[in-house]
Amino acid sequence: MNDHGRLEAIIGYYNLDLFEEALEEMRSLPDDFRTRPELQAMETAIHIRQQNWDAALKLSRHLCTEIPDHPSPWLDTAYCLHELGQTAEAKIILLSGPDCLKDQAVYHYNMACYESQLENYDLARQYLDHACELDDEFIKLAANDPDLEPIV
């Protein structure tokens, strides 16, 4: 199977929640292909879905330096830190990310979660309101999010 076929297989495994198979397929790729940011982002996503926070954090931090103007690695890094109980550091990561982050509803939503957990409830509510203005899907998500319990 060529590299393009392997990439399709990785995506297929990911979509079927067959994460170990996707990772195994990634390991079969040549190093120069495996180290491409888009593949590392896929591997990060797999580790996040597996709740393998340390592995995801390592990759996402690396991607913050490789593609510093892209919002995803910053969001992933902060999310992993939060899941590892380092919420104050997660907040700092998001605040230090590229300006394009602030255009993302998920940025405001995650900041609401972090501020809520840090007991900055007024600020958390402001972030949540803005996230919901940008994307009303976050209204439903917030209703069941334990991180936001103190403010919803």
PDB file of N, CA and C in Angstrom, residues 48-142:
ATOM      1  N   ILE A  48      -5.890  12.125  22.268  1.00  0.00           N
ATOM      2  CA  ILE A  48      -6.932  12.816  23.049  1.00  0.00           C
ATOM      3  C   ILE A  48      -8.157  11.919  23.177  1.00  0.00           C
ATOM      4  N   ARG A  49      -8.574  11.308  22.089  1.00  0.00           N
ATOM      5  CA  ARG A  49      -9.745  10.421  22.142  1.00  0.00           C
ATOM      6  C   ARG A  49      -9.502   9.234  23.066  1.00  0.00           C
ATOM      7  N   GLN A  50      -8.240   8.798  23.160  1.00  0.00           N
ATOM      8  CA  GLN A  50      -7.886   7.699  24.060  1.00  0.00           C
ATOM      9  C   GLN A  50      -7.638   8.182  25.492  1.00  0.00           C
ATOM     10  N   GLN A  51      -7.719   9.472  25.683  1.00  0.00           N
ATOM     11  CA  GLN A  51      -7.417  10.102  26.972  1.00  0.00           C
ATOM     12  C   GLN A  51      -5.987   9.818  27.412  1.00  0.00           C
ATOM     13  N   ASN A  52      -5.116   9.726  26.457  1.00  0.00           N
ATOM     14  CA  ASN A  52      -3.682   9.566  26.694  1.00  0.00           C
ATOM     15  C   ASN A  52      -3.090  10.977  26.695  1.00  0.00           C
ATOM     16  N   TRP A  53      -3.317  11.668  27.807  1.00  0.00           N
ATOM     17  CA  TRP A  53      -3.041  13.105  27.892  1.00  0.00           C
ATOM     18  C   TRP A  53      -1.570  13.434  27.731  1.00  0.00           C
ATOM     19  N   ASP A  54      -0.674  12.642  28.304  1.00  0.00           N
ATOM     20  CA  ASP A  54       0.753  12.940  28.221  1.00  0.00           C
ATOM     21  C   ASP A  54       1.264  12.876  26.777  1.00  0.00           C
ATOM     22  N   ALA A  55       0.876  11.843  26.061  1.00  0.00           N
ATOM     23  CA  ALA A  55       1.305  11.715  24.663  1.00  0.00           C
ATOM     24  C   ALA A  55       0.717  12.833  23.810  1.00  0.00           C
ATOM     25  N   ALA A  56      -0.554  13.131  24.023  1.00  0.00           N
ATOM     26  CA  ALA A  56      -1.201  14.209  23.264  1.00  0.00           C
ATOM     27  C   ALA A  56      -0.555  15.556  23.584  1.00  0.00           C
ATOM     28  N   LEU A  57      -0.241  15.764  24.846  1.00  0.00           N
ATOM     29  CA  LEU A  57       0.380  17.026  25.255  1.00  0.00           C
ATOM     30  C   LEU A  57       1.746  17.203  24.600  1.00  0.00           C
ATOM     31  N   LYS A  58       2.529  16.158  24.579  1.00  0.00           N
ATOM     32  CA  LYS A  58       3.863  16.238  23.963  1.00  0.00           C
ATOM     33  C   LYS A  58       3.757  16.634  22.493  1.00  0.00           C
ATOM     34  N   LEU A  59       2.871  15.977  21.766  1.00  0.00           N
ATOM     35  CA  LEU A  59       2.701  16.283  20.342  1.00  0.00           C
ATOM     36  C   LEU A  59       2.111  17.675  20.125  1.00  0.00           C
ATOM     37  N   SER A  60       1.103  18.036  20.892  1.00  0.00           N
ATOM     38  CA  SER A  60       0.458  19.332  20.672  1.00  0.00           C
ATOM     39  C   SER A  60       1.406  20.477  20.999  1.00  0.00           C
ATOM     40  N   ARG A  61       2.219  20.320  22.040  1.00  0.00           N
ATOM     41  CA  ARG A  61       3.216  21.364  22.349  1.00  0.00           C
ATOM     42  C   ARG A  61       4.196  21.521  21.196  1.00  0.00           C
ATOM     43  N   HIS A  62       4.613  20.403  20.637  1.00  0.00           N
ATOM     44  CA  HIS A  62       5.516  20.454  19.483  1.00  0.00           C
ATOM     45  C   HIS A  62       4.848  21.182  18.311  1.00  0.00           C
ATOM     46  N   LEU A  63       3.582  20.889  18.082  1.00  0.00           N
ATOM     47  CA  LEU A  63       2.870  21.519  16.972  1.00  0.00           C
ATOM     48  C   LEU A  63       2.681  23.022  17.185  1.00  0.00           C
ATOM     49  N   CYS A  64       2.629  23.465  18.441  1.00  0.00           N
ATOM     50  CA  CYS A  64       2.552  24.919  18.706  1.00  0.00           C
ATOM     51  C   CYS A  64       3.784  25.629  18.155  1.00  0.00           C
ATOM     52  N   THR A  65       4.914  24.949  18.137  1.00  0.00           N
ATOM     53  CA  THR A  65       6.126  25.563  17.577  1.00  0.00           C
ATOM     54  C   THR A  65       6.216  25.348  16.067  1.00  0.00           C
ATOM     55  N   GLU A  66       5.684  24.229  15.579  1.00  0.00           N
ATOM     56  CA  GLU A  66       5.740  23.926  14.142  1.00  0.00           C
ATOM     57  C   GLU A  66       4.747  24.762  13.325  1.00  0.00           C
ATOM     58  N   ILE A  67       3.556  24.916  13.852  1.00  0.00           N
ATOM     59  CA  ILE A  67       2.508  25.693  13.152  1.00  0.00           C
ATOM     60  C   ILE A  67       1.894  26.692  14.154  1.00  0.00           C
ATOM     61  N   PRO A  68       2.687  27.680  14.557  1.00  0.00           N
ATOM     62  CA  PRO A  68       2.274  28.577  15.642  1.00  0.00           C
ATOM     63  C   PRO A  68       1.050  29.430  15.343  1.00  0.00           C
ATOM     64  N   ASP A  69       0.725  29.619  14.082  1.00  0.00           N
ATOM     65  CA  ASP A  69      -0.426  30.453  13.739  1.00  0.00           C
ATOM     66  C   ASP A  69      -1.717  29.662  13.580  1.00  0.00           C
ATOM     67  N   HIS A  70      -1.650  28.366  13.781  1.00  0.00           N
ATOM     68  CA  HIS A  70      -2.846  27.526  13.667  1.00  0.00           C
ATOM     69  C   HIS A  70      -3.453  27.351  15.060  1.00  0.00           C
ATOM     70  N   PRO A  71      -4.758  27.493  15.215  1.00  0.00           N
ATOM     71  CA  PRO A  71      -5.362  27.426  16.551  1.00  0.00           C
ATOM     72  C   PRO A  71      -5.395  26.037  17.191  1.00  0.00           C
ATOM     73  N   SER A  72      -5.475  24.984  16.393  1.00  0.00           N
ATOM     74  CA  SER A  72      -5.694  23.642  16.952  1.00  0.00           C
ATOM     75  C   SER A  72      -4.646  23.193  17.969  1.00  0.00           C
ATOM     76  N   PRO A  73      -3.349  23.342  17.701  1.00  0.00           N
ATOM     77  CA  PRO A  73      -2.401  22.848  18.699  1.00  0.00           C
ATOM     78  C   PRO A  73      -2.490  23.591  20.030  1.00  0.00           C
ATOM     79  N   TRP A  74      -2.838  24.850  19.983  1.00  0.00           N
ATOM     80  CA  TRP A  74      -2.983  25.627  21.212  1.00  0.00           C
ATOM     81  C   TRP A  74      -4.189  25.130  22.007  1.00  0.00           C
ATOM     82  N   LEU A  75      -5.291  24.890  21.307  1.00  0.00           N
ATOM     83  CA  LEU A  75      -6.487  24.366  21.961  1.00  0.00           C
ATOM     84  C   LEU A  75      -6.217  22.975  22.538  1.00  0.00           C
ATOM     85  N   ASP A  76      -5.533  22.143  21.764  1.00  0.00           N
ATOM     86  CA  ASP A  76      -5.218  20.782  22.225  1.00  0.00           C
ATOM     87  C   ASP A  76      -4.283  20.804  23.429  1.00  0.00           C
ATOM     88  N   THR A  77      -3.261  21.640  23.381  1.00  0.00           N
ATOM     89  CA  THR A  77      -2.315  21.736  24.493  1.00  0.00           C
ATOM     90  C   THR A  77      -3.033  22.155  25.762  1.00  0.00           C
ATOM     91  N   ALA A  78      -3.847  23.199  25.655  1.00  0.00           N
ATOM     92  CA  ALA A  78      -4.578  23.687  26.824  1.00  0.00           C
ATOM     93  C   ALA A  78      -5.530  22.620  27.355  1.00  0.00           C
ATOM     94  N   TYR A  79      -6.228  21.938  26.465  1.00  0.00           N
ATOM     95  CA  TYR A  79      -7.168  20.904  26.884  1.00  0.00           C
ATOM     96  C   TYR A  79      -6.456  19.783  27.636  1.00  0.00           C
ATOM     97  N   CYS A  80      -5.313  19.346  27.105  1.00  0.00           N
ATOM     98  CA  CYS A  80      -4.550  18.287  27.774  1.00  0.00           C
ATOM     99  C   CYS A  80      -4.092  18.742  29.157  1.00  0.00           C
ATOM    100  N   LEU A  81      -3.590  19.954  29.244  1.00  0.00           N
ATOM    101  CA  LEU A  81      -3.149  20.474  30.544  1.00  0.00           C
ATOM    102  C   LEU A  81      -4.309  20.500  31.531  1.00  0.00           C
ATOM    103  N   HIS A  82      -5.463  20.955  31.071  1.00  0.00           N
ATOM    104  CA  HIS A  82      -6.648  21.001  31.931  1.00  0.00           C
ATOM    105  C   HIS A  82      -7.005  19.595  32.420  1.00  0.00           C
ATOM    106  N   GLU A  83      -6.997  18.639  31.509  1.00  0.00           N
ATOM    107  CA  GLU A  83      -7.326  17.266  31.880  1.00  0.00           C
ATOM    108  C   GLU A  83      -6.296  16.664  32.831  1.00  0.00           C
ATOM    109  N   LEU A  84      -5.083  17.182  32.793  1.00  0.00           N
ATOM    110  CA  LEU A  84      -4.030  16.740  33.707  1.00  0.00           C
ATOM    111  C   LEU A  84      -4.036  17.515  35.025  1.00  0.00           C
ATOM    112  N   GLY A  85      -5.060  18.370  35.209  1.00  0.00           N
ATOM    113  CA  GLY A  85      -5.189  19.125  36.451  1.00  0.00           C
ATOM    114  C   GLY A  85      -4.355  20.395  36.500  1.00  0.00           C
ATOM    115  N   GLN A  86      -3.892  20.843  35.348  1.00  0.00           N
ATOM    116  CA  GLN A  86      -3.070  22.043  35.270  1.00  0.00           C
ATOM    117  C   GLN A  86      -3.852  23.163  34.574  1.00  0.00           C
ATOM    118  N   THR A  87      -4.997  23.480  35.154  1.00  0.00           N
ATOM    119  CA  THR A  87      -5.927  24.417  34.523  1.00  0.00           C
ATOM    120  C   THR A  87      -5.358  25.825  34.421  1.00  0.00           C
ATOM    121  N   ALA A  88      -4.646  26.284  35.416  1.00  0.00           N
ATOM    122  CA  ALA A  88      -4.061  27.631  35.350  1.00  0.00           C
ATOM    123  C   ALA A  88      -3.073  27.716  34.185  1.00  0.00           C
ATOM    124  N   GLU A  89      -2.285  26.672  33.980  1.00  0.00           N
ATOM    125  CA  GLU A  89      -1.351  26.666  32.847  1.00  0.00           C
ATOM    126  C   GLU A  89      -2.108  26.583  31.523  1.00  0.00           C
ATOM    127  N   ALA A  90      -3.219  25.845  31.498  1.00  0.00           N
ATOM    128  CA  ALA A  90      -4.044  25.752  30.286  1.00  0.00           C
ATOM    129  C   ALA A  90      -4.535  27.130  29.881  1.00  0.00           C
ATOM    130  N   LYS A  91      -4.974  27.892  30.852  1.00  0.00           N
ATOM    131  CA  LYS A  91      -5.448  29.257  30.585  1.00  0.00           C
ATOM    132  C   LYS A  91      -4.320  30.113  29.998  1.00  0.00           C
ATOM    133  N   ILE A  92      -3.138  30.003  30.571  1.00  0.00           N
ATOM    134  CA  ILE A  92      -1.991  30.776  30.082  1.00  0.00           C
ATOM    135  C   ILE A  92      -1.655  30.406  28.643  1.00  0.00           C
ATOM    136  N   ILE A  93      -1.720  29.122  28.332  1.00  0.00           N
ATOM    137  CA  ILE A  93      -1.437  28.668  26.958  1.00  0.00           C
ATOM    138  C   ILE A  93      -2.407  29.319  25.979  1.00  0.00           C
ATOM    139  N   LEU A  94      -3.696  29.283  26.299  1.00  0.00           N
ATOM    140  CA  LEU A  94      -4.665  29.877  25.376  1.00  0.00           C
ATOM    141  C   LEU A  94      -4.470  31.379  25.239  1.00  0.00           C
ATOM    142  N   LEU A  95      -4.182  32.035  26.341  1.00  0.00           N
ATOM    143  CA  LEU A  95      -3.975  33.483  26.286  1.00  0.00           C
ATOM    144  C   LEU A  95      -2.723  33.865  25.506  1.00  0.00           C
ATOM    145  N   SER A  96      -1.759  32.950  25.423  1.00  0.00           N
ATOM    146  CA  SER A  96      -0.517  33.248  24.716  1.00  0.00           C
ATOM    147  C   SER A  96      -0.538  32.767  23.264  1.00  0.00           C
ATOM    148  N   GLY A  97      -1.638  32.168  22.848  1.00  0.00           N
ATOM    149  CA  GLY A  97      -1.741  31.641  21.487  1.00  0.00           C
ATOM    150  C   GLY A  97      -1.954  32.738  20.465  1.00  0.00           C
ATOM    151  N   PRO A  98      -2.076  32.349  19.208  1.00  0.00           N
ATOM    152  CA  PRO A  98      -2.246  33.327  18.132  1.00  0.00           C
ATOM    153  C   PRO A  98      -3.591  34.052  18.236  1.00  0.00           C
ATOM    154  N   ASP A  99      -3.636  35.245  17.686  1.00  0.00           N
ATOM    155  CA  ASP A  99      -4.855  36.056  17.737  1.00  0.00           C
ATOM    156  C   ASP A  99      -6.055  35.359  17.096  1.00  0.00           C
ATOM    157  N   CYS A 100      -5.812  34.503  16.112  1.00  0.00           N
ATOM    158  CA  CYS A 100      -6.919  33.828  15.433  1.00  0.00           C
ATOM    159  C   CYS A 100      -7.713  32.924  16.380  1.00  0.00           C
ATOM    160  N   LEU A 101      -7.129  32.567  17.511  1.00  0.00           N
ATOM    161  CA  LEU A 101      -7.862  31.758  18.494  1.00  0.00           C
ATOM    162  C   LEU A 101      -9.140  32.463  18.940  1.00  0.00           C
ATOM    163  N   LYS A 102      -9.056  33.754  19.101  1.00  0.00           N
ATOM    164  CA  LYS A 102     -10.181  34.519  19.642  1.00  0.00           C
ATOM    165  C   LYS A 102     -11.380  34.557  18.699  1.00  0.00           C
ATOM    166  N   ASP A 103     -11.182  34.109  17.464  1.00  0.00           N
ATOM    167  CA  ASP A 103     -12.285  33.998  16.511  1.00  0.00           C
ATOM    168  C   ASP A 103     -13.037  32.685  16.658  1.00  0.00           C
ATOM    169  N   GLN A 104     -12.508  31.778  17.464  1.00  0.00           N
ATOM    170  CA  GLN A 104     -13.051  30.431  17.606  1.00  0.00           C
ATOM    171  C   GLN A 104     -13.983  30.354  18.817  1.00  0.00           C
ATOM    172  N   ALA A 105     -15.184  29.883  18.605  1.00  0.00           N
ATOM    173  CA  ALA A 105     -16.119  29.714  19.723  1.00  0.00           C
ATOM    174  C   ALA A 105     -15.551  28.760  20.767  1.00  0.00           C
ATOM    175  N   VAL A 106     -14.844  27.724  20.322  1.00  0.00           N
ATOM    176  CA  VAL A 106     -14.298  26.745  21.260  1.00  0.00           C
ATOM    177  C   VAL A 106     -13.245  27.379  22.173  1.00  0.00           C
ATOM    178  N   TYR A 107     -12.527  28.377  21.694  1.00  0.00           N
ATOM    179  CA  TYR A 107     -11.577  29.108  22.540  1.00  0.00           C
ATOM    180  C   TYR A 107     -12.327  29.730  23.722  1.00  0.00           C
ATOM    181  N   HIS A 108     -13.408  30.435  23.424  1.00  0.00           N
ATOM    182  CA  HIS A 108     -14.180  31.110  24.478  1.00  0.00           C
ATOM    183  C   HIS A 108     -14.840  30.094  25.405  1.00  0.00           C
ATOM    184  N   TYR A 109     -15.287  29.001  24.837  1.00  0.00           N
ATOM    185  CA  TYR A 109     -15.901  27.949  25.651  1.00  0.00           C
ATOM    186  C   TYR A 109     -14.875  27.351  26.611  1.00  0.00           C
ATOM    187  N   ASN A 110     -13.712  27.004  26.075  1.00  0.00           N
ATOM    188  CA  ASN A 110     -12.676  26.427  26.932  1.00  0.00           C
ATOM    189  C   ASN A 110     -12.216  27.418  27.988  1.00  0.00           C
ATOM    190  N   MET A 111     -12.095  28.685  27.612  1.00  0.00           N
ATOM    191  CA  MET A 111     -11.723  29.698  28.600  1.00  0.00           C
ATOM    192  C   MET A 111     -12.796  29.794  29.686  1.00  0.00           C
ATOM    193  N   ALA A 112     -14.061  29.652  29.310  1.00  0.00           N
ATOM    194  CA  ALA A 112     -15.138  29.654  30.305  1.00  0.00           C
ATOM    195  C   ALA A 112     -14.958  28.485  31.272  1.00  0.00           C
ATOM    196  N   CYS A 113     -14.633  27.321  30.737  1.00  0.00           N
ATOM    197  CA  CYS A 113     -14.404  26.152  31.593  1.00  0.00           C
ATOM    198  C   CYS A 113     -13.243  26.388  32.547  1.00  0.00           C
ATOM    199  N   TYR A 114     -12.155  26.910  32.020  1.00  0.00           N
ATOM    200  CA  TYR A 114     -10.967  27.109  32.839  1.00  0.00           C
ATOM    201  C   TYR A 114     -11.221  28.174  33.906  1.00  0.00           C
ATOM    202  N   GLU A 115     -11.841  29.262  33.514  1.00  0.00           N
ATOM    203  CA  GLU A 115     -12.121  30.329  34.485  1.00  0.00           C
ATOM    204  C   GLU A 115     -13.099  29.840  35.550  1.00  0.00           C
ATOM    205  N   SER A 116     -14.065  29.047  35.158  1.00  0.00           N
ATOM    206  CA  SER A 116     -15.011  28.495  36.116  1.00  0.00           C
ATOM    207  C   SER A 116     -14.294  27.613  37.128  1.00  0.00           C
ATOM    208  N   GLN A 117     -13.407  26.766  36.645  1.00  0.00           N
ATOM    209  CA  GLN A 117     -12.670  25.883  37.546  1.00  0.00           C
ATOM    210  C   GLN A 117     -11.682  26.645  38.427  1.00  0.00           C
ATOM    211  N   LEU A 118     -11.252  27.806  37.956  1.00  0.00           N
ATOM    212  CA  LEU A 118     -10.359  28.655  38.747  1.00  0.00           C
ATOM    213  C   LEU A 118     -11.147  29.634  39.634  1.00  0.00           C
ATOM    214  N   GLU A 119     -12.477  29.456  39.655  1.00  0.00           N
ATOM    215  CA  GLU A 119     -13.412  30.229  40.476  1.00  0.00           C
ATOM    216  C   GLU A 119     -13.479  31.710  40.097  1.00  0.00           C
ATOM    217  N   ASN A 120     -13.215  32.000  38.838  1.00  0.00           N
ATOM    218  CA  ASN A 120     -13.392  33.352  38.287  1.00  0.00           C
ATOM    219  C   ASN A 120     -14.730  33.361  37.542  1.00  0.00           C
ATOM    220  N   TYR A 121     -15.803  33.315  38.304  1.00  0.00           N
ATOM    221  CA  TYR A 121     -17.132  33.049  37.746  1.00  0.00           C
ATOM    222  C   TYR A 121     -17.647  34.152  36.820  1.00  0.00           C
ATOM    223  N   ASP A 122     -17.410  35.413  37.145  1.00  0.00           N
ATOM    224  CA  ASP A 122     -17.884  36.489  36.268  1.00  0.00           C
ATOM    225  C   ASP A 122     -17.205  36.415  34.907  1.00  0.00           C
ATOM    226  N   LEU A 123     -15.908  36.209  34.922  1.00  0.00           N
ATOM    227  CA  LEU A 123     -15.160  36.094  33.672  1.00  0.00           C
ATOM    228  C   LEU A 123     -15.582  34.826  32.909  1.00  0.00           C
ATOM    229  N   ALA A 124     -15.799  33.749  33.638  1.00  0.00           N
ATOM    230  CA  ALA A 124     -16.249  32.504  33.014  1.00  0.00           C
ATOM    231  C   ALA A 124     -17.573  32.720  32.295  1.00  0.00           C
ATOM    232  N   ARG A 125     -18.491  33.418  32.931  1.00  0.00           N
ATOM    233  CA  ARG A 125     -19.803  33.690  32.321  1.00  0.00           C
ATOM    234  C   ARG A 125     -19.643  34.533  31.058  1.00  0.00           C
ATOM    235  N   GLN A 126     -18.748  35.512  31.090  1.00  0.00           N
ATOM    236  CA  GLN A 126     -18.518  36.351  29.897  1.00  0.00           C
ATOM    237  C   GLN A 126     -17.991  35.507  28.735  1.00  0.00           C
ATOM    238  N   TYR A 127     -17.035  34.651  29.039  1.00  0.00           N
ATOM    239  CA  TYR A 127     -16.502  33.776  27.984  1.00  0.00           C
ATOM    240  C   TYR A 127     -17.579  32.835  27.452  1.00  0.00           C
ATOM    241  N   LEU A 128     -18.377  32.275  28.339  1.00  0.00           N
ATOM    242  CA  LEU A 128     -19.425  31.356  27.905  1.00  0.00           C
ATOM    243  C   LEU A 128     -20.459  32.074  27.048  1.00  0.00           C
ATOM    244  N   ASP A 129     -20.854  33.255  27.468  1.00  0.00           N
ATOM    245  CA  ASP A 129     -21.825  34.026  26.677  1.00  0.00           C
ATOM    246  C   ASP A 129     -21.291  34.294  25.272  1.00  0.00           C
ATOM    247  N   HIS A 130     -20.014  34.646  25.189  1.00  0.00           N
ATOM    248  CA  HIS A 130     -19.423  34.934  23.877  1.00  0.00           C
ATOM    249  C   HIS A 130     -19.339  33.666  23.024  1.00  0.00           C
ATOM    250  N   ALA A 131     -18.969  32.547  23.642  1.00  0.00           N
ATOM    251  CA  ALA A 131     -18.916  31.283  22.899  1.00  0.00           C
ATOM    252  C   ALA A 131     -20.292  30.952  22.320  1.00  0.00           C
ATOM    253  N   CYS A 132     -21.321  31.142  23.112  1.00  0.00           N
ATOM    254  CA  CYS A 132     -22.688  30.828  22.666  1.00  0.00           C
ATOM    255  C   CYS A 132     -23.175  31.807  21.606  1.00  0.00           C
ATOM    256  N   GLU A 133     -22.703  33.042  21.649  1.00  0.00           N
ATOM    257  CA  GLU A 133     -23.029  33.999  20.589  1.00  0.00           C
ATOM    258  C   GLU A 133     -22.410  33.569  19.263  1.00  0.00           C
ATOM    259  N   LEU A 134     -21.191  33.053  19.334  1.00  0.00           N
ATOM    260  CA  LEU A 134     -20.499  32.621  18.122  1.00  0.00           C
ATOM    261  C   LEU A 134     -21.043  31.306  17.579  1.00  0.00           C
ATOM    262  N   ASP A 135     -21.506  30.432  18.478  1.00  0.00           N
ATOM    263  CA  ASP A 135     -22.017  29.127  18.067  1.00  0.00           C
ATOM    264  C   ASP A 135     -23.002  28.634  19.121  1.00  0.00           C
ATOM    265  N   ASP A 136     -24.273  28.653  18.791  1.00  0.00           N
ATOM    266  CA  ASP A 136     -25.298  28.305  19.782  1.00  0.00           C
ATOM    267  C   ASP A 136     -25.300  26.826  20.172  1.00  0.00           C
ATOM    268  N   GLU A 137     -24.506  25.990  19.501  1.00  0.00           N
ATOM    269  CA  GLU A 137     -24.367  24.593  19.919  1.00  0.00           C
ATOM    270  C   GLU A 137     -23.760  24.495  21.314  1.00  0.00           C
ATOM    271  N   PHE A 138     -23.016  25.507  21.706  1.00  0.00           N
ATOM    272  CA  PHE A 138     -22.371  25.478  23.014  1.00  0.00           C
ATOM    273  C   PHE A 138     -23.372  25.665  24.155  1.00  0.00           C
ATOM    274  N   ILE A 139     -24.563  26.139  23.860  1.00  0.00           N
ATOM    275  CA  ILE A 139     -25.601  26.259  24.890  1.00  0.00           C
ATOM    276  C   ILE A 139     -25.938  24.878  25.430  1.00  0.00           C
ATOM    277  N   LYS A 140     -26.177  23.928  24.506  1.00  0.00           N
ATOM    278  CA  LYS A 140     -26.503  22.555  24.908  1.00  0.00           C
ATOM    279  C   LYS A 140     -25.321  21.876  25.592  1.00  0.00           C
ATOM    280  N   LEU A 141     -24.149  22.100  25.065  1.00  0.00           N
ATOM    281  CA  LEU A 141     -22.949  21.481  25.632  1.00  0.00           C
ATOM    282  C   LEU A 141     -22.700  21.971  27.059  1.00  0.00           C
ATOM    283  N   ALA A 142     -22.896  23.254  27.276  1.00  0.00           N
ATOM    284  CA  ALA A 142     -22.637  23.851  28.596  1.00  0.00           C
ATOM    285  C   ALA A 142     -23.571  23.301  29.661  1.00  0.00           C
TER     286      ALA A 142
END
